[in-house]
Coordinates of C-alpha atoms in Angstrom, one line a residue:
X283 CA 0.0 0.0 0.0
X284 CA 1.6 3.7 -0.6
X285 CA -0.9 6.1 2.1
X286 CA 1.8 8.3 2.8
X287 CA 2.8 10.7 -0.1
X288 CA 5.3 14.0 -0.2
X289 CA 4.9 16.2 -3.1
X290 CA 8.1 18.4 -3.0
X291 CA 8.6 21.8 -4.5
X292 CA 11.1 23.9 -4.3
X293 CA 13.9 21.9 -4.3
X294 CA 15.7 23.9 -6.5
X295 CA 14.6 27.4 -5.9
X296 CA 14.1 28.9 -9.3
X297 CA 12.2 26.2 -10.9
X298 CA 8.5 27.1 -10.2
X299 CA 6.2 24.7 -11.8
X300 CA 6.9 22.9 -8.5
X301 CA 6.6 25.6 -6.2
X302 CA 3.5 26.6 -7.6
X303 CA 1.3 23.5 -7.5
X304 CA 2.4 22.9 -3.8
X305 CA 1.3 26.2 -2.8
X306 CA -1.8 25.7 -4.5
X307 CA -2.3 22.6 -3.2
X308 CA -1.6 24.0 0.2
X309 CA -3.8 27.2 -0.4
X310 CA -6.4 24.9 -1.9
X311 CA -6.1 21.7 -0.9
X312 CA -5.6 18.6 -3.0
X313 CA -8.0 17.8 -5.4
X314 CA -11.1 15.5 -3.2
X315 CA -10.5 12.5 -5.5
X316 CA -7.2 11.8 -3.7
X317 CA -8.8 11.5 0.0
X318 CA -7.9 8.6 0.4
X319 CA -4.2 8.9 0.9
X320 CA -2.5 10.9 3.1
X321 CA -0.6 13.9 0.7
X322 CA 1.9 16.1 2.7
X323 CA 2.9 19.4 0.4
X324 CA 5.8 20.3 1.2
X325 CA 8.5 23.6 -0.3
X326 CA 11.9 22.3 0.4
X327 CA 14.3 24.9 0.3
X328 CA 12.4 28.2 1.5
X329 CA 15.8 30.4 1.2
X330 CA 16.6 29.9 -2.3
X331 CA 12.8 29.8 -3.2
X332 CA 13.2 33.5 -1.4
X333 CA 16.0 34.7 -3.5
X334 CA 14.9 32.8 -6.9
X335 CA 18.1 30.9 -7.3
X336 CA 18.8 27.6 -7.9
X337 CA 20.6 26.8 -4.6
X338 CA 22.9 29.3 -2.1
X339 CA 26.3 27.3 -1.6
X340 CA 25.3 23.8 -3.4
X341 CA 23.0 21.7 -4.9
X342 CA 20.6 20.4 -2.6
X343 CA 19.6 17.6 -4.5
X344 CA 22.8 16.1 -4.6
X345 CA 23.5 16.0 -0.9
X346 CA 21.6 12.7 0.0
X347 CA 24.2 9.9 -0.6
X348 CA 24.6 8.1 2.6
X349 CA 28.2 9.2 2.8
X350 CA 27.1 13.1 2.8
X351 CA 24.4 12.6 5.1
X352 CA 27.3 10.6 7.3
X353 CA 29.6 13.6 7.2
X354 CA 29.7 16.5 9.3
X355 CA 27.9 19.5 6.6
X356 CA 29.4 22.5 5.5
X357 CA 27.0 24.6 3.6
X358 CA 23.5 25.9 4.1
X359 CA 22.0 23.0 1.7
X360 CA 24.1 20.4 3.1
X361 CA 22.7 21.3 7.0
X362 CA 19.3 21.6 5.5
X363 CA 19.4 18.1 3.9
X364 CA 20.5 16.7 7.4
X365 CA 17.6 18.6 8.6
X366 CA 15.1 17.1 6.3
X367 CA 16.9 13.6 6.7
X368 CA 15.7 14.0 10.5
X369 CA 12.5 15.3 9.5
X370 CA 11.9 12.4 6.9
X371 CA 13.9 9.9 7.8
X372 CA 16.3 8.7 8.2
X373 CA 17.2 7.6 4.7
X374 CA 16.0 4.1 4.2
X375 CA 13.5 4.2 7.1
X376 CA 11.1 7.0 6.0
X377 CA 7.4 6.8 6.8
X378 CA 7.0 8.2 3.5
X379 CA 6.0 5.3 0.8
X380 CA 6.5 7.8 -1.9
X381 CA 8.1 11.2 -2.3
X382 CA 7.6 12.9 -5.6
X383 CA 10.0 15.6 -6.4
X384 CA 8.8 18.3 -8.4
X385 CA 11.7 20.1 -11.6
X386 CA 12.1 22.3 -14.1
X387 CA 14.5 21.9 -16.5
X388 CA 15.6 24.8 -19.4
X389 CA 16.2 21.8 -21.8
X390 CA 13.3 20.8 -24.1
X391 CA 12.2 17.9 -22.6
X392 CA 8.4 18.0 -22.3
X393 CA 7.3 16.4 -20.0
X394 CA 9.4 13.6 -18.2
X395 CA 9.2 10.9 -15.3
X396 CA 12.2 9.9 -13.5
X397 CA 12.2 6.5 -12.1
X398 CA 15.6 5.3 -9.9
X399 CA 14.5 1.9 -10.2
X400 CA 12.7 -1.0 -12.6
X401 CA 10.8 -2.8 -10.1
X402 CA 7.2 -3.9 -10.5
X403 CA 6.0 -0.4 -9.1
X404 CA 7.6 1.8 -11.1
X405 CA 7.7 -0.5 -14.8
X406 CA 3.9 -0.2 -13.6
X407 CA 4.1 3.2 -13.0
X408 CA 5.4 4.3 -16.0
X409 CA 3.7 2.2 -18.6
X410 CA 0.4 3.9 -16.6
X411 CA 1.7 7.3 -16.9
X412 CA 2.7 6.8 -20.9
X413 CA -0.8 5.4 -21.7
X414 CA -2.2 8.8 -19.9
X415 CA 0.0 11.2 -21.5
X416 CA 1.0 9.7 -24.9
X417 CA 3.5 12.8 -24.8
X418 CA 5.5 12.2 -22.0
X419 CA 8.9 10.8 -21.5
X420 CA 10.3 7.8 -19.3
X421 CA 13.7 8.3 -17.7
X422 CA 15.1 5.7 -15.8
X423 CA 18.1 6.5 -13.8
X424 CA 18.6 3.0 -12.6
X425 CA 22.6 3.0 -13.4
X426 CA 23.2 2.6 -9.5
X427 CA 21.4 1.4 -6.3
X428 CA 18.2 3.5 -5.1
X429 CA 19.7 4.5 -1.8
X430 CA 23.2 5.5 -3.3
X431 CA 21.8 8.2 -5.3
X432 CA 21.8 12.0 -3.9
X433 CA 18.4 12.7 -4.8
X434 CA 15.9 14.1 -2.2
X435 CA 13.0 11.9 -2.9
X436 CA 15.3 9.1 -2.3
X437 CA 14.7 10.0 1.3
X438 CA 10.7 8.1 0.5
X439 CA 10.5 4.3 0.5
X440 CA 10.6 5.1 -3.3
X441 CA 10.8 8.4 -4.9
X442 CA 10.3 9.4 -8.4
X443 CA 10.7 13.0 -9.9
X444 CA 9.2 15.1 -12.3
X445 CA 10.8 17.0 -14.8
X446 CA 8.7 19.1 -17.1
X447 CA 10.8 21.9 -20.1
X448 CA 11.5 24.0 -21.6
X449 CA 10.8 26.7 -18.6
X450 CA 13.3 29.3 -17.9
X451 CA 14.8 29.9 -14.7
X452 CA 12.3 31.5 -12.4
X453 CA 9.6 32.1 -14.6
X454 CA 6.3 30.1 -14.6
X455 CA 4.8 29.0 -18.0
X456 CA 1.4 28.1 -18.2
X457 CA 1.6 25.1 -20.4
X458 CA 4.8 23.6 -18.6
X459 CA 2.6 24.1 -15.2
X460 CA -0.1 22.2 -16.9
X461 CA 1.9 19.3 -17.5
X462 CA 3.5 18.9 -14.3
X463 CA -0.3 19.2 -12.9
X464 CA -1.1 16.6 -15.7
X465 CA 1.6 14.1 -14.9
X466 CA 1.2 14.9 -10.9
X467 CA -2.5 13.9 -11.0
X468 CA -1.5 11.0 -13.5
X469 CA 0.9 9.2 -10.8
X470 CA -1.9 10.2 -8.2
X471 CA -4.5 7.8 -10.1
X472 CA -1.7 4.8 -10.4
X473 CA -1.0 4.9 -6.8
X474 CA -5.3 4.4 -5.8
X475 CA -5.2 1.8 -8.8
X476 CA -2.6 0.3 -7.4
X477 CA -3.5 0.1 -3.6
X478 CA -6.9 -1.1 -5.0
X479 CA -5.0 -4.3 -7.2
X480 CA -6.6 -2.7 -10.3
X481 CA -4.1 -1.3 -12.6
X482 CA -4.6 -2.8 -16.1
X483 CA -2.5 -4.7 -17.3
X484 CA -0.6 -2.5 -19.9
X485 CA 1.8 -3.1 -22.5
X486 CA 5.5 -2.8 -22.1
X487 CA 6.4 1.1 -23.3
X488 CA 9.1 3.0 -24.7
X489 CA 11.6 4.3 -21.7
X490 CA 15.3 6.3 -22.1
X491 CA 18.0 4.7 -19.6
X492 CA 20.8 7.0 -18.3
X493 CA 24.6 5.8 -19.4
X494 CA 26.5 9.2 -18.9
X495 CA 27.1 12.8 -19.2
X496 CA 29.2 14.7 -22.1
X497 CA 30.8 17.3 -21.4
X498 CA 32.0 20.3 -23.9
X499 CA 35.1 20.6 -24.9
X500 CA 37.9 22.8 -22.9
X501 CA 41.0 24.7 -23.3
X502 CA 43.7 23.9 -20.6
X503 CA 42.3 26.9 -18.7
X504 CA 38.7 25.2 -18.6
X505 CA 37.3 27.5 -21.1
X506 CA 35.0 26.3 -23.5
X507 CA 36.0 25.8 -27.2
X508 CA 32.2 25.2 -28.4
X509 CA 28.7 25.4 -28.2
X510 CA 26.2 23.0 -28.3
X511 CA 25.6 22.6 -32.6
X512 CA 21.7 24.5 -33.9
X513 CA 21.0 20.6 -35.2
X514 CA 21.4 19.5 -31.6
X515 CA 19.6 22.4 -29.7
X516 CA 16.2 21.4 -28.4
X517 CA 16.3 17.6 -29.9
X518 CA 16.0 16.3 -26.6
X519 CA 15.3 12.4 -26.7
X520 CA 15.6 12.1 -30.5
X521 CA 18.4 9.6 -31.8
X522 CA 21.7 10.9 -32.3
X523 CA 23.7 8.9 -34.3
X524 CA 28.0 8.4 -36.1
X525 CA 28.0 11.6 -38.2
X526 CA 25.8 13.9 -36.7
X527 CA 26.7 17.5 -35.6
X528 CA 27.1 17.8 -32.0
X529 CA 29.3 21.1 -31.2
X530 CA 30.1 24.4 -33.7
X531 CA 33.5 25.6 -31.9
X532 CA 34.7 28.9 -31.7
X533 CA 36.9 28.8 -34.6
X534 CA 34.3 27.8 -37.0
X535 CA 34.5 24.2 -36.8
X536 CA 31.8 21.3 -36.4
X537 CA 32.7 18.7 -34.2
X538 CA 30.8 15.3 -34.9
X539 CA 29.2 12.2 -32.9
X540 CA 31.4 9.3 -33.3
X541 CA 29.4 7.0 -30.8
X542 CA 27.2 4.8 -31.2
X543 CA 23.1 6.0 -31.6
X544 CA 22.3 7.4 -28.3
X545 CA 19.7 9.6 -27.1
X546 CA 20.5 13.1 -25.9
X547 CA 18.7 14.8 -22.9
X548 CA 19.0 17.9 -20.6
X549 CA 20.6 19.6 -23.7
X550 CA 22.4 22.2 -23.1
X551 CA 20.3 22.7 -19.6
X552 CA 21.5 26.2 -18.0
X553 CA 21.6 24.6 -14.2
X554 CA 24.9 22.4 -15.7
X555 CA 26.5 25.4 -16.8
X556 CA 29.0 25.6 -13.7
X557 CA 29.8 21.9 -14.4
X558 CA 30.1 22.3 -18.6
X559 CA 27.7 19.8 -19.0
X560 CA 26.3 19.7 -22.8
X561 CA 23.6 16.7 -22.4
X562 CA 23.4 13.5 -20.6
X563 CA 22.9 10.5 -22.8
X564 CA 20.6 7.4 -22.7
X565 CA 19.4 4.5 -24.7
X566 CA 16.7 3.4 -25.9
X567 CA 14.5 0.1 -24.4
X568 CA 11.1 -1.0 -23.4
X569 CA 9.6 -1.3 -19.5

C-alpha cells in the first residue's frame, strides 16, 4: 500500500512549476479524488525559493548519498538536507511510501518521469503514466542502487521525480505548469489503482536509460571551445547517431558524434552550466 505521499517543491529554488502546485495545493487543498491517501505538500528549500536561485552554496539535490548525510555538513544545503533527513527519515527508514519531487529543466524535454529503479511499481508506474500522456517521457536513472543516489525523494521508501521543459529559470509557463499538474495527477491515479489491485494490465512502453554525461570541450584553462551545434539544440530524446553535428566551436568548426546512436537529454540545460555539462545520454529500451 503507498498512504503516505510528499509532493516536494522547491527543491531547487528557481524552478516554479513545482513551487507553484504545492502552494496551490496547500492554499487549496488537493483535489477530493485523492482522500484517500494521506498527501503532505511540502516547499523544500524556503531560502533559495526566497531569493529565486537555484541553490545558495550547493545543490541540494545532490547531498543525500549516505556518505554526505554521514559527514559533518558544510554549507547551508548540506545542514538543511541533514535537517530534512531527520525530519523524513532517516534515509532508508522513512514513513513516506512515496516522495515525488517536483523540476524544471531549461532543456526541451516535455514532460518527463524519472524513475531510480525498474521494479514492478515503477515499470507499472510508467507504462500507466505513458498510456495517460502519450507525450510524455520515461527516464530511468537506474545505473546505481536506489539508496546511493543523492536525490531528495530518495529519502521516501521510493521516490520518483518530475521534470517538465522547456521553462526558464524563475519564470512560470502556463503550459509547462499544466503538465506537471497533468503528470502529478496521473501518478496520483496509479498509486489508488494500485493500492486497489486494479491497474490494467498494460503493455511494455518505450523508456530512455541514463549511461553518462558529455561534457563540452575545454582549453587547458577550462574554457569552453564550443557550443552546443543548432542541429542539436532542443532535440531532446531524438536519436543521435555516427556523423551527426554535435558542437560548432569557436573557430568555425563542427565537431561530430562518433558514438554509437544514443539519445541526448537535458541539452544544453543552464543549471549544468558551472559543471560544462552539454547533455546526458541514454538509450533506448522498453519497461
Amino acid at each position: 500500500m503507498i498512504t503516505n505521499i510528499t509532493v516536494v517543491g522547491g527543491t531547487h529554488g528557481n524552478e516554479t512549476s513545482g513551487i507553484q502546485l504545492v502552494r496551490n495545493w496547500q492554499r487549496f487543498g488537493v483535489p477530493a479524488a485523492y482522500q484517500a491517501l494521506n498527501i503532505d505538500c511540502y516547499l523544500s528549500n524556503q531560502a533559495a525559493i526566497d531569493a529565486n536561485v537555484r541553490f545558495l552554496e550547493e545543490d541540494l539535490n545532490r547531498q543525500f548519498t549516505p556518505a554526505l548525510l554521514n559527514k559533518q555538513p558544510q554549507s547551508q544545503e548540506a545542514r538543511l538536507a541533514h535537517a530534512l533527513n531527520q525530519h523524513w527519515g532517516p534515509k532508508g527508514s522513512s514513513e513516506i511510501d512515496l516522495m515525488i519531487d517536483i523540476h524544471n529543466t531549461t532543456s526541451a524535454m516535455g514532460a518527463t518521469l524519472i524513475i531510480l529503479e525498474a521494479d514492478e511499481f515503477h515499470t507499472q508506474l510508467a507504462r500507466y503514466v505513458k498510456q495517460q500522456m502519450p507525450e510524455a517521457n520515461i527516464l530511468v536513472e537506474d545505473e546505481k542502487p536506489y539508496a546511493e543516489h543523492g536525490y531528495l525523494c530518495t529519502l521516501g521508501q521510493r521516490g520518483i521525480m518530475i521534470e517538465v521543459g522547456a521553462q526558464p529559470q524563475g519564470v512560470l509557463r502556463a503550459d509547462v505548469y499544466e503538465l506537471t499538474h497533468k503528470m502529478a495527477l496521473a501518478i496520483l491515479d496509479f498509486v489508488l489503482l494500485y493500492n486497489s489491485n486494479s491497474v490494467p494490465a498494460l503493455p511494455p512502453c518505450d523508456v530512455f536509460r541514463f549511461i553518462e554525461n558529455i561534457t563540452f570541450p575545454l582549453d587547458e584553462q577550462g574554457e569552453r571551445l564550443a557550443m552546443i551545434h543548432p542541429a542539436l539544440q532542443d532535440s531532446d530524446f531524438k536519436p543521435l547517431t555516427q556523423g551527426d553535428p554535435v558542437f560548432t566551436t569557436f573557430s568555425g568548426q563542427v565537431e561530430q558524434w562518433q558514438g554509437d546512436t544514443i539519445y541526448p537529454h537535458f541539452i544544453n540545460e543552464a543549471a549544468y552550466h558551472k559543471l560544462h555539462v552539454a547533455f546526458a545520454t541514454a538509450t533506448k529500451a522498453q519497461l
